[in-house]
């Protein structure tokens, strides 16, 4: 098994200590930092994303894998040179106003981070005005909104309308998700995309960023 395969394997197994040890070994052996991230750590997390999508892995295992991957990336990140920053774009994420459910949203954020997207997580119960202020401040490529209640999903529409009023809608892509949110609803409220799960949300963000 190659060093990269061992690293991927450690991420898939969610073993933080093993991943930290293997990452340090890879650094000491002089392997290229970007390859350690892409061919080892992110490669492992891609497998996790696919298995989660297929129902072969579950939330706690995905969280452990994401934690292991993050621990490895943190060791390698300081070694990347300026031109090598691994960021593929910026995503602003939040659960809408009145809604405190954040497990799904956190998974979406982890998957996105594992694909080298910069994630700014506004947390839960984020009202339209807060989303608008954060879009002005951070200028993200993508805004992702999560809702788990049939009552709060309407806040997605309120947020998009406020972004339109403020002239901010055209400069960003919007994706929505959460158990009660359907593709038809996403289209109705003028979102750019809908995803059924965290791994698909990551794929969609990357696709929309282009
Ligand atoms: Co609540 N809750 N809850 N709850 N809760 C549900 C959602 C509910 C379906 C339970 C039920 O009645 N069967 C129901 C909603 C009914 C409805 O509106 N249709 C409900 C209710 C009613 C409530 C309260 C009103 C209960 C009460 O107090 N009377 C209350 C509301 C509080 C509030 O938000 N204001 C409430 C509270 C809570 C807890 C705080 C106790 C807790 C949340 C803890 C937390 O999140 N930190 C909780 C929980 C845990 C649930 C259930 C059991 C599980 C939700 C979950 O985390 N699923 C849920 C019932 C259920 O789903 N079985 C329920 C796992 C998670 C990985 O899945 O969030 O769907 P999910 O995320 C998926 C996808 O949806 C997608 O990707 C994720 C991963 O693949 N996804 C996105 C999510 N966001 C996305 C964003 C994207 C793309 C994809 O793009 C940006």
PDB file of N, CA and C in Angstrom, residues 92-99 122-136 140 142-147 151-176 185-186 188-192:
ATOM      1  N   UNK A  92     -20.780  30.422   2.183  1.00  0.00           N
ATOM      2  CA  UNK A  92     -21.400  30.898   3.415  1.00  0.00           C
ATOM      3  C   UNK A  92     -22.551  29.942   3.720  1.00  0.00           C
ATOM      4  N   UNK A  93     -22.597  29.477   4.953  1.00  0.00           N
ATOM      5  CA  UNK A  93     -23.556  28.425   5.289  1.00  0.00           C
ATOM      6  C   UNK A  93     -24.342  28.806   6.543  1.00  0.00           C
ATOM      7  N   UNK A  94     -25.611  28.443   6.588  1.00  0.00           N
ATOM      8  CA  UNK A  94     -26.364  28.678   7.815  1.00  0.00           C
ATOM      9  C   UNK A  94     -27.701  27.960   7.798  1.00  0.00           C
ATOM     10  N   UNK A  95     -28.217  27.720   9.009  1.00  0.00           N
ATOM     11  CA  UNK A  95     -29.592  27.209   9.146  1.00  0.00           C
ATOM     12  C   UNK A  95     -30.492  28.434   9.325  1.00  0.00           C
ATOM     13  N   UNK A  96     -31.620  28.428   8.636  1.00  0.00           N
ATOM     14  CA  UNK A  96     -32.455  29.637   8.557  1.00  0.00           C
ATOM     15  C   UNK A  96     -33.129  30.023   9.881  1.00  0.00           C
ATOM     16  N   UNK A  97     -33.704  31.221   9.888  1.00  0.00           N
ATOM     17  CA  UNK A  97     -34.333  31.789  11.087  1.00  0.00           C
ATOM     18  C   UNK A  97     -35.379  30.858  11.692  1.00  0.00           C
ATOM     19  N   UNK A  98     -35.356  30.758  13.011  1.00  0.00           N
ATOM     20  CA  UNK A  98     -36.344  29.958  13.733  1.00  0.00           C
ATOM     21  C   UNK A  98     -36.011  28.489  13.800  1.00  0.00           C
ATOM     22  N   UNK A  99     -34.905  28.099  13.186  1.00  0.00           N
ATOM     23  CA  UNK A  99     -34.560  26.675  13.075  1.00  0.00           C
ATOM     24  C   UNK A  99     -33.226  26.382  13.757  1.00  0.00           C
ATOM     25  N   UNK A 122     -22.452  30.362   9.672  1.00  0.00           N
ATOM     26  CA  UNK A 122     -23.124  31.369  10.515  1.00  0.00           C
ATOM     27  C   UNK A 122     -23.935  30.728  11.629  1.00  0.00           C
ATOM     28  N   UNK A 123     -23.993  29.408  11.663  1.00  0.00           N
ATOM     29  CA  UNK A 123     -24.690  28.712  12.746  1.00  0.00           C
ATOM     30  C   UNK A 123     -26.160  28.501  12.444  1.00  0.00           C
ATOM     31  N   UNK A 124     -26.963  28.541  13.503  1.00  0.00           N
ATOM     32  CA  UNK A 124     -28.397  28.279  13.344  1.00  0.00           C
ATOM     33  C   UNK A 124     -29.198  29.565  13.578  1.00  0.00           C
ATOM     34  N   UNK A 125     -30.501  29.490  13.252  1.00  0.00           N
ATOM     35  CA  UNK A 125     -31.406  30.609  13.507  1.00  0.00           C
ATOM     36  C   UNK A 125     -30.880  31.913  12.893  1.00  0.00           C
ATOM     37  N   UNK A 126     -30.451  31.800  11.651  1.00  0.00           N
ATOM     38  CA  UNK A 126     -29.870  32.964  10.970  1.00  0.00           C
ATOM     39  C   UNK A 126     -30.988  33.683  10.208  1.00  0.00           C
ATOM     40  N   UNK A 127     -31.272  34.938  10.572  1.00  0.00           N
ATOM     41  CA  UNK A 127     -32.369  35.607   9.874  1.00  0.00           C
ATOM     42  C   UNK A 127     -31.879  36.245   8.568  1.00  0.00           C
ATOM     43  N   UNK A 128     -32.830  36.602   7.692  1.00  0.00           N
ATOM     44  CA  UNK A 128     -32.450  37.114   6.365  1.00  0.00           C
ATOM     45  C   UNK A 128     -31.462  38.280   6.432  1.00  0.00           C
ATOM     46  N   UNK A 129     -31.674  39.183   7.401  1.00  0.00           N
ATOM     47  CA  UNK A 129     -30.781  40.349   7.512  1.00  0.00           C
ATOM     48  C   UNK A 129     -29.346  39.912   7.821  1.00  0.00           C
ATOM     49  N   UNK A 130     -29.216  38.887   8.689  1.00  0.00           N
ATOM     50  CA  UNK A 130     -27.858  38.387   9.018  1.00  0.00           C
ATOM     51  C   UNK A 130     -27.189  37.780   7.786  1.00  0.00           C
ATOM     52  N   UNK A 131     -27.977  37.011   7.008  1.00  0.00           N
ATOM     53  CA  UNK A 131     -27.412  36.427   5.780  1.00  0.00           C
ATOM     54  C   UNK A 131     -26.931  37.551   4.854  1.00  0.00           C
ATOM     55  N   UNK A 132     -27.779  38.579   4.710  1.00  0.00           N
ATOM     56  CA  UNK A 132     -27.432  39.679   3.803  1.00  0.00           C
ATOM     57  C   UNK A 132     -26.155  40.379   4.270  1.00  0.00           C
ATOM     58  N   UNK A 133     -26.071  40.675   5.565  1.00  0.00           N
ATOM     59  CA  UNK A 133     -24.872  41.343   6.090  1.00  0.00           C
ATOM     60  C   UNK A 133     -23.625  40.488   5.850  1.00  0.00           C
ATOM     61  N   UNK A 134     -23.766  39.183   6.075  1.00  0.00           N
ATOM     62  CA  UNK A 134     -22.617  38.290   5.914  1.00  0.00           C
ATOM     63  C   UNK A 134     -22.202  38.177   4.439  1.00  0.00           C
ATOM     64  N   UNK A 135     -23.180  38.225   3.534  1.00  0.00           N
ATOM     65  CA  UNK A 135     -22.840  38.191   2.100  1.00  0.00           C
ATOM     66  C   UNK A 135     -22.042  39.453   1.746  1.00  0.00           C
ATOM     67  N   UNK A 136     -22.492  40.595   2.291  1.00  0.00           N
ATOM     68  CA  UNK A 136     -21.769  41.855   2.032  1.00  0.00           C
ATOM     69  C   UNK A 136     -20.349  41.771   2.584  1.00  0.00           C
ATOM     70  N   UNK A 140     -19.105  35.692  -0.588  1.00  0.00           N
ATOM     71  CA  UNK A 140     -18.900  34.272  -0.931  1.00  0.00           C
ATOM     72  C   UNK A 140     -19.271  33.978  -2.388  1.00  0.00           C
ATOM     73  N   UNK A 142     -20.787  31.043  -2.982  1.00  0.00           N
ATOM     74  CA  UNK A 142     -22.030  30.271  -2.806  1.00  0.00           C
ATOM     75  C   UNK A 142     -22.619  30.546  -1.423  1.00  0.00           C
ATOM     76  N   UNK A 143     -23.958  30.690  -1.391  1.00  0.00           N
ATOM     77  CA  UNK A 143     -24.657  30.743  -0.101  1.00  0.00           C
ATOM     78  C   UNK A 143     -25.453  29.445   0.019  1.00  0.00           C
ATOM     79  N   UNK A 144     -25.256  28.732   1.139  1.00  0.00           N
ATOM     80  CA  UNK A 144     -25.997  27.493   1.365  1.00  0.00           C
ATOM     81  C   UNK A 144     -26.903  27.641   2.577  1.00  0.00           C
ATOM     82  N   UNK A 145     -28.201  27.370   2.370  1.00  0.00           N
ATOM     83  CA  UNK A 145     -29.146  27.470   3.487  1.00  0.00           C
ATOM     84  C   UNK A 145     -29.767  26.108   3.774  1.00  0.00           C
ATOM     85  N   UNK A 146     -29.868  25.813   5.065  1.00  0.00           N
ATOM     86  CA  UNK A 146     -30.444  24.548   5.502  1.00  0.00           C
ATOM     87  C   UNK A 146     -31.705  24.819   6.332  1.00  0.00           C
ATOM     88  N   UNK A 147     -32.727  23.971   6.175  1.00  0.00           N
ATOM     89  CA  UNK A 147     -33.937  24.065   7.008  1.00  0.00           C
ATOM     90  C   UNK A 147     -34.479  22.663   7.241  1.00  0.00           C
ATOM     91  N   UNK A 151     -42.119  24.860   8.580  1.00  0.00           N
ATOM     92  CA  UNK A 151     -42.429  26.264   8.861  1.00  0.00           C
ATOM     93  C   UNK A 151     -41.237  27.177   8.535  1.00  0.00           C
ATOM     94  N   UNK A 152     -40.015  26.722   8.814  1.00  0.00           N
ATOM     95  CA  UNK A 152     -38.865  27.619   8.635  1.00  0.00           C
ATOM     96  C   UNK A 152     -38.320  27.642   7.205  1.00  0.00           C
ATOM     97  N   UNK A 153     -38.664  26.637   6.403  1.00  0.00           N
ATOM     98  CA  UNK A 153     -38.101  26.637   5.043  1.00  0.00           C
ATOM     99  C   UNK A 153     -38.534  27.879   4.263  1.00  0.00           C
ATOM    100  N   UNK A 154     -39.644  28.497   4.681  1.00  0.00           N
ATOM    101  CA  UNK A 154     -40.090  29.721   4.006  1.00  0.00           C
ATOM    102  C   UNK A 154     -39.099  30.875   4.194  1.00  0.00           C
ATOM    103  N   UNK A 155     -38.270  30.764   5.250  1.00  0.00           N
ATOM    104  CA  UNK A 155     -37.254  31.806   5.471  1.00  0.00           C
ATOM    105  C   UNK A 155     -36.209  31.819   4.356  1.00  0.00           C
ATOM    106  N   UNK A 156     -36.082  30.690   3.656  1.00  0.00           N
ATOM    107  CA  UNK A 156     -35.156  30.670   2.513  1.00  0.00           C
ATOM    108  C   UNK A 156     -35.625  31.665   1.465  1.00  0.00           C
ATOM    109  N   UNK A 157     -36.938  31.632   1.216  1.00  0.00           N
ATOM    110  CA  UNK A 157     -37.519  32.547   0.242  1.00  0.00           C
ATOM    111  C   UNK A 157     -37.345  33.999   0.702  1.00  0.00           C
ATOM    112  N   UNK A 158     -37.604  34.259   2.001  1.00  0.00           N
ATOM    113  CA  UNK A 158     -37.449  35.627   2.524  1.00  0.00           C
ATOM    114  C   UNK A 158     -36.019  36.117   2.338  1.00  0.00           C
ATOM    115  N   UNK A 159     -35.057  35.199   2.566  1.00  0.00           N
ATOM    116  CA  UNK A 159     -33.645  35.591   2.438  1.00  0.00           C
ATOM    117  C   UNK A 159     -33.308  35.913   0.984  1.00  0.00           C
ATOM    118  N   UNK A 160     -33.782  35.051   0.073  1.00  0.00           N
ATOM    119  CA  UNK A 160     -33.471  35.292  -1.350  1.00  0.00           C
ATOM    120  C   UNK A 160     -34.114  36.603  -1.810  1.00  0.00           C
ATOM    121  N   UNK A 161     -35.343  36.856  -1.348  1.00  0.00           N
ATOM    122  CA  UNK A 161     -36.004  38.117  -1.741  1.00  0.00           C
ATOM    123  C   UNK A 161     -35.231  39.324  -1.224  1.00  0.00           C
ATOM    124  N   UNK A 162     -34.737  39.225   0.024  1.00  0.00           N
ATOM    125  CA  UNK A 162     -33.975  40.351   0.582  1.00  0.00           C
ATOM    126  C   UNK A 162     -32.652  40.546  -0.171  1.00  0.00           C
ATOM    127  N   UNK A 163     -32.022  39.430  -0.542  1.00  0.00           N
ATOM    128  CA  UNK A 163     -30.775  39.538  -1.323  1.00  0.00           C
ATOM    129  C   UNK A 163     -31.058  40.215  -2.665  1.00  0.00           C
ATOM    130  N   UNK A 164     -32.216  39.872  -3.260  1.00  0.00           N
ATOM    131  CA  UNK A 164     -32.586  40.503  -4.541  1.00  0.00           C
ATOM    132  C   UNK A 164     -32.790  42.001  -4.345  1.00  0.00           C
ATOM    133  N   UNK A 165     -33.535  42.355  -3.269  1.00  0.00           N
ATOM    134  CA  UNK A 165     -33.782  43.787  -2.987  1.00  0.00           C
ATOM    135  C   UNK A 165     -32.486  44.565  -2.808  1.00  0.00           C
ATOM    136  N   UNK A 166     -31.505  43.905  -2.201  1.00  0.00           N
ATOM    137  CA  UNK A 166     -30.229  44.580  -1.894  1.00  0.00           C
ATOM    138  C   UNK A 166     -29.266  44.534  -3.087  1.00  0.00           C
ATOM    139  N   UNK A 167     -29.716  43.944  -4.201  1.00  0.00           N
ATOM    140  CA  UNK A 167     -28.870  43.885  -5.401  1.00  0.00           C
ATOM    141  C   UNK A 167     -27.713  42.909  -5.270  1.00  0.00           C
ATOM    142  N   UNK A 168     -27.853  41.920  -4.376  1.00  0.00           N
ATOM    143  CA  UNK A 168     -26.740  40.987  -4.151  1.00  0.00           C
ATOM    144  C   UNK A 168     -26.968  39.621  -4.796  1.00  0.00           C
ATOM    145  N   UNK A 169     -28.181  39.421  -5.319  1.00  0.00           N
ATOM    146  CA  UNK A 169     -28.535  38.068  -5.776  1.00  0.00           C
ATOM    147  C   UNK A 169     -27.686  37.587  -6.959  1.00  0.00           C
ATOM    148  N   UNK A 170     -27.418  38.502  -7.904  1.00  0.00           N
ATOM    149  CA  UNK A 170     -26.745  38.056  -9.128  1.00  0.00           C
ATOM    150  C   UNK A 170     -25.285  37.694  -8.928  1.00  0.00           C
ATOM    151  N   UNK A 171     -24.697  38.182  -7.829  1.00  0.00           N
ATOM    152  CA  UNK A 171     -23.263  37.945  -7.649  1.00  0.00           C
ATOM    153  C   UNK A 171     -22.976  36.637  -6.908  1.00  0.00           C
ATOM    154  N   UNK A 172     -24.023  35.903  -6.542  1.00  0.00           N
ATOM    155  CA  UNK A 172     -23.740  34.647  -5.854  1.00  0.00           C
ATOM    156  C   UNK A 172     -24.710  33.540  -6.238  1.00  0.00           C
ATOM    157  N   UNK A 173     -24.233  32.295  -6.056  1.00  0.00           N
ATOM    158  CA  UNK A 173     -25.066  31.128  -6.317  1.00  0.00           C
ATOM    159  C   UNK A 173     -25.672  30.692  -4.986  1.00  0.00           C
ATOM    160  N   UNK A 174     -26.908  30.210  -5.046  1.00  0.00           N
ATOM    161  CA  UNK A 174     -27.577  29.809  -3.803  1.00  0.00           C
ATOM    162  C   UNK A 174     -28.014  28.350  -3.890  1.00  0.00           C
ATOM    163  N   UNK A 175     -27.614  27.562  -2.877  1.00  0.00           N
ATOM    164  CA  UNK A 175     -28.125  26.191  -2.822  1.00  0.00           C
ATOM    165  C   UNK A 175     -28.874  25.981  -1.507  1.00  0.00           C
ATOM    166  N   UNK A 176     -29.910  25.168  -1.573  1.00  0.00           N
ATOM    167  CA  UNK A 176     -30.728  24.922  -0.392  1.00  0.00           C
ATOM    168  C   UNK A 176     -30.894  23.422  -0.165  1.00  0.00           C
ATOM    169  N   UNK A 185     -39.505  23.181  -4.693  1.00  0.00           N
ATOM    170  CA  UNK A 185     -39.490  24.356  -3.819  1.00  0.00           C
ATOM    171  C   UNK A 185     -38.277  25.229  -4.134  1.00  0.00           C
ATOM    172  N   UNK A 186     -37.130  24.567  -4.331  1.00  0.00           N
ATOM    173  CA  UNK A 186     -35.894  25.311  -4.634  1.00  0.00           C
ATOM    174  C   UNK A 186     -36.079  26.150  -5.900  1.00  0.00           C
ATOM    175  N   UNK A 188     -38.968  27.146  -7.178  1.00  0.00           N
ATOM    176  CA  UNK A 188     -39.991  28.157  -6.902  1.00  0.00           C
ATOM    177  C   UNK A 188     -39.412  29.414  -6.248  1.00  0.00           C
ATOM    178  N   UNK A 189     -38.445  29.216  -5.353  1.00  0.00           N
ATOM    179  CA  UNK A 189     -37.910  30.380  -4.630  1.00  0.00           C
ATOM    180  C   UNK A 189     -36.687  30.978  -5.328  1.00  0.00           C
ATOM    181  N   UNK A 190     -36.401  30.460  -6.531  1.00  0.00           N
ATOM    182  CA  UNK A 190     -35.306  31.035  -7.324  1.00  0.00           C
ATOM    183  C   UNK A 190     -33.910  30.733  -6.745  1.00  0.00           C
ATOM    184  N   UNK A 191     -33.765  29.543  -6.152  1.00  0.00           N
ATOM    185  CA  UNK A 191     -32.419  29.100  -5.747  1.00  0.00           C
ATOM    186  C   UNK A 191     -31.738  28.531  -6.992  1.00  0.00           C
ATOM    187  N   UNK A 192     -30.417  28.434  -6.944  1.00  0.00           N
ATOM    188  CA  UNK A 192     -29.697  27.871  -8.094  1.00  0.00           C
ATOM    189  C   UNK A 192     -29.594  26.358  -8.018  1.00  0.00           C
TER     190      UNK A 192
END
